[in-house]
XYZ file of C-alpha atoms in Angstrom:
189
model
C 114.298 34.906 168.521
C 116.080 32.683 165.891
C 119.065 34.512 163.855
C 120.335 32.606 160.699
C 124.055 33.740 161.926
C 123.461 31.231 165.041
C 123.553 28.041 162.773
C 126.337 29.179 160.729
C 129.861 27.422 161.000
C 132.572 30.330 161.913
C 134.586 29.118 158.931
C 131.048 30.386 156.586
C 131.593 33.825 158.486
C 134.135 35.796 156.729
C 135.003 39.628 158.066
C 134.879 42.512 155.704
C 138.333 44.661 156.445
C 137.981 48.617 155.685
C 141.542 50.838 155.694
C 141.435 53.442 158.566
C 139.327 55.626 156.551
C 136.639 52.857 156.388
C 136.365 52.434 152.561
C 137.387 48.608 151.732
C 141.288 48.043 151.198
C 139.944 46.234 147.991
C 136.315 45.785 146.124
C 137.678 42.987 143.891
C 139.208 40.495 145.219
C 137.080 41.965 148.169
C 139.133 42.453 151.189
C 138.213 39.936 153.462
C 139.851 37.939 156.305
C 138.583 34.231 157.633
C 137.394 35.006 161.161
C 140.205 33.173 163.187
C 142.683 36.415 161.038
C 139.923 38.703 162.348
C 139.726 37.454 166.148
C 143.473 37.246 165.784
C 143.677 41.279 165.165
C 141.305 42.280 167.348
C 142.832 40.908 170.898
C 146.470 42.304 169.255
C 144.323 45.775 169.111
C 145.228 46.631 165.733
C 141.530 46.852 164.475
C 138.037 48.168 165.661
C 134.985 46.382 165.321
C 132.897 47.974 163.408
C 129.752 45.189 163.327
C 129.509 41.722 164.263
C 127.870 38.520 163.502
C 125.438 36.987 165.766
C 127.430 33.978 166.030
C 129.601 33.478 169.224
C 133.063 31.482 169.599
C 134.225 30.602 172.587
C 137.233 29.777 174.733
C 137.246 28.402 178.098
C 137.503 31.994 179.316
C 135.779 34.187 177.127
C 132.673 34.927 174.363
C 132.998 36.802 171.719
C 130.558 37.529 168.654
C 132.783 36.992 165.404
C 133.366 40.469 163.924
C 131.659 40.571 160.093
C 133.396 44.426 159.947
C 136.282 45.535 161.039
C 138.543 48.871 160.330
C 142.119 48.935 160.296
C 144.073 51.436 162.740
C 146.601 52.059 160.917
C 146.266 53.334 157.714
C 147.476 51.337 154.687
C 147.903 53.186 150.969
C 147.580 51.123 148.051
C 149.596 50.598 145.620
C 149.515 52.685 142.421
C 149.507 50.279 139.866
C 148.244 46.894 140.279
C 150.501 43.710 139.856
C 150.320 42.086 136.550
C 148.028 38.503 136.567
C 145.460 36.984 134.993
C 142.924 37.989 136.759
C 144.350 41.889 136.899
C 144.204 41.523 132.985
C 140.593 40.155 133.173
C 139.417 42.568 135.306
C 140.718 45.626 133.638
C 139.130 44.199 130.525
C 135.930 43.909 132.602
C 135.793 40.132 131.627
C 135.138 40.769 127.680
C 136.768 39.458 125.063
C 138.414 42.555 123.234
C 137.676 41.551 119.558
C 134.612 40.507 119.470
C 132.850 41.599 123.223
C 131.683 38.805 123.892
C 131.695 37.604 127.962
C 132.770 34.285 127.118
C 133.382 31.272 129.675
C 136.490 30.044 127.852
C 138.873 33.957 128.353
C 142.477 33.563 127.650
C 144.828 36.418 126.816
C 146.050 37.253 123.560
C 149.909 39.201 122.641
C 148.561 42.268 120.468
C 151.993 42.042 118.665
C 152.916 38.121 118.843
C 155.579 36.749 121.046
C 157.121 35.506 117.757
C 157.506 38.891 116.189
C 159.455 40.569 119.328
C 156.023 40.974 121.029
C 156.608 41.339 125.327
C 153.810 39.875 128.303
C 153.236 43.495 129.102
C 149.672 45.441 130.179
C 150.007 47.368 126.710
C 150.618 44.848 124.716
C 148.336 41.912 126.219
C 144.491 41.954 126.066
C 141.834 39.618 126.960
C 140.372 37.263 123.779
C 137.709 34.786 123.956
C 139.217 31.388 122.949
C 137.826 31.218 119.295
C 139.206 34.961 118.481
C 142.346 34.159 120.099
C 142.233 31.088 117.679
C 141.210 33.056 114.561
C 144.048 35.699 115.670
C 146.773 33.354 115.775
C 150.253 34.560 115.581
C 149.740 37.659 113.866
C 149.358 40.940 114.842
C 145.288 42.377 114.663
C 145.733 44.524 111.965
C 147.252 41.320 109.652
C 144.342 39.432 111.004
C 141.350 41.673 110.438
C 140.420 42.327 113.904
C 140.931 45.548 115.086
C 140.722 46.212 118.675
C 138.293 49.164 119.900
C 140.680 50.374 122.478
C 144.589 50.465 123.012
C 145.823 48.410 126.023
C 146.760 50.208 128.690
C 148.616 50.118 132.074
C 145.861 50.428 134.804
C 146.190 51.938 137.780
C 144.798 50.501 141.149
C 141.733 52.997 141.276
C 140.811 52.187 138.062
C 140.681 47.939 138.701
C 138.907 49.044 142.270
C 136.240 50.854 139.650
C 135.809 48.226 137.101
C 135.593 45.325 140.400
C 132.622 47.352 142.053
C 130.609 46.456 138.806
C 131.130 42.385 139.637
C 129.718 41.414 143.368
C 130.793 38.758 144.938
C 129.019 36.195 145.608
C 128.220 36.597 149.218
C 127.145 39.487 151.151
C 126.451 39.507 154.261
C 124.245 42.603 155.316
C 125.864 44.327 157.805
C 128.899 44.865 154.620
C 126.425 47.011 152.382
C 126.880 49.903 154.206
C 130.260 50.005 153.392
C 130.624 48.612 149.973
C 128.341 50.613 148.385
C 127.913 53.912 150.052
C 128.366 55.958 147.199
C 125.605 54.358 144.556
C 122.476 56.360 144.855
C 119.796 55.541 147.551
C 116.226 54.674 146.679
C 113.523 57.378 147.776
């Protein structure tokens, strides 16, 4: 019988990596390894496969289906706060612009008190704006420009990201990863 994982190229199979407790060390940027970091891990027996792909590599002196789950042995603990970037900041603002709510294309990030007036690139005081209310916004502080925000700024901590990343999917799935990603949503009757 034909299996669509036979055709693919190993470089299209990507591995899912779980902590030691089997959750996912991240939902977003979902923790995944190319398959050559996977193989790699297994034969230095610091993971356990936990399913596979139906596609096979080879060497001259073994086959081995390319792991599409694997589980750390050891386990790692996350970090309590997540590092500040760009994407961090997006995320935490679940990809909204935070004057006006829109989910624009065209996100920047806005100073809530201005660089100019002693403003600092901090979580509290940085939010994500859609380019036309960053515009309107300029270098004054929201309350000088009209545009209140709904919600303070705050300083999220890695659980919190992890939540708001579970709400955006990436774009590929393969189906042996469901299990794990999203074992705690409700299952149909």
């Amino acid at each position: 019988m034909f299996h669509p994982d036979l055709i693919r190229h190993p470089d299209s199979c990507p591995t899912l990596v779980l902590n030691a407790d089997y959750t996912p060390l991240s939902y977003y940027p979902l923790s995944i390894w190319p398959w050559q970091t996977a193989v790699k891990a297994v034969f230095l027996d610091r993971v356990d496969i936990v399913a596979h792909y139906e596609r096979e590599v080879r060497s001259p002196t073994r086959t081995m289906q390319l792991p599409s789950v694997i589980a750390l042995k050891q386990f790692v603990k996350p970090s309590q706060f997540p590092a500040f970037t760009r994407f961090n900041l997006f995320l935490r603002d679940t990809f909204a612009c935070q004057y006006c709510g829109s989910a624009a294309r065209e996100l920047t990030f806005d100073h809530v008190i201005p660089r100019a007036q002693g403003g600092r690139t901090t979580w509290e005081n940085v939010v994500t704006a859609c380019a036309p209310c960053n515009l309107r916004k300029g270098g004054r502080t929201p309350r000088q420009a009209a545009m209140p925000l709904p919600i303070e700024p705050i300083r999220p901590t890695s659980w919190q990201l992890q939540e708001h990343g579970r709400r955006f999917p990436p774009n590929y799935l393969h189906a042996t990863w469901r299990d794990w990603l999203y074992w705690d949503v409700e299952l149909e009757a």
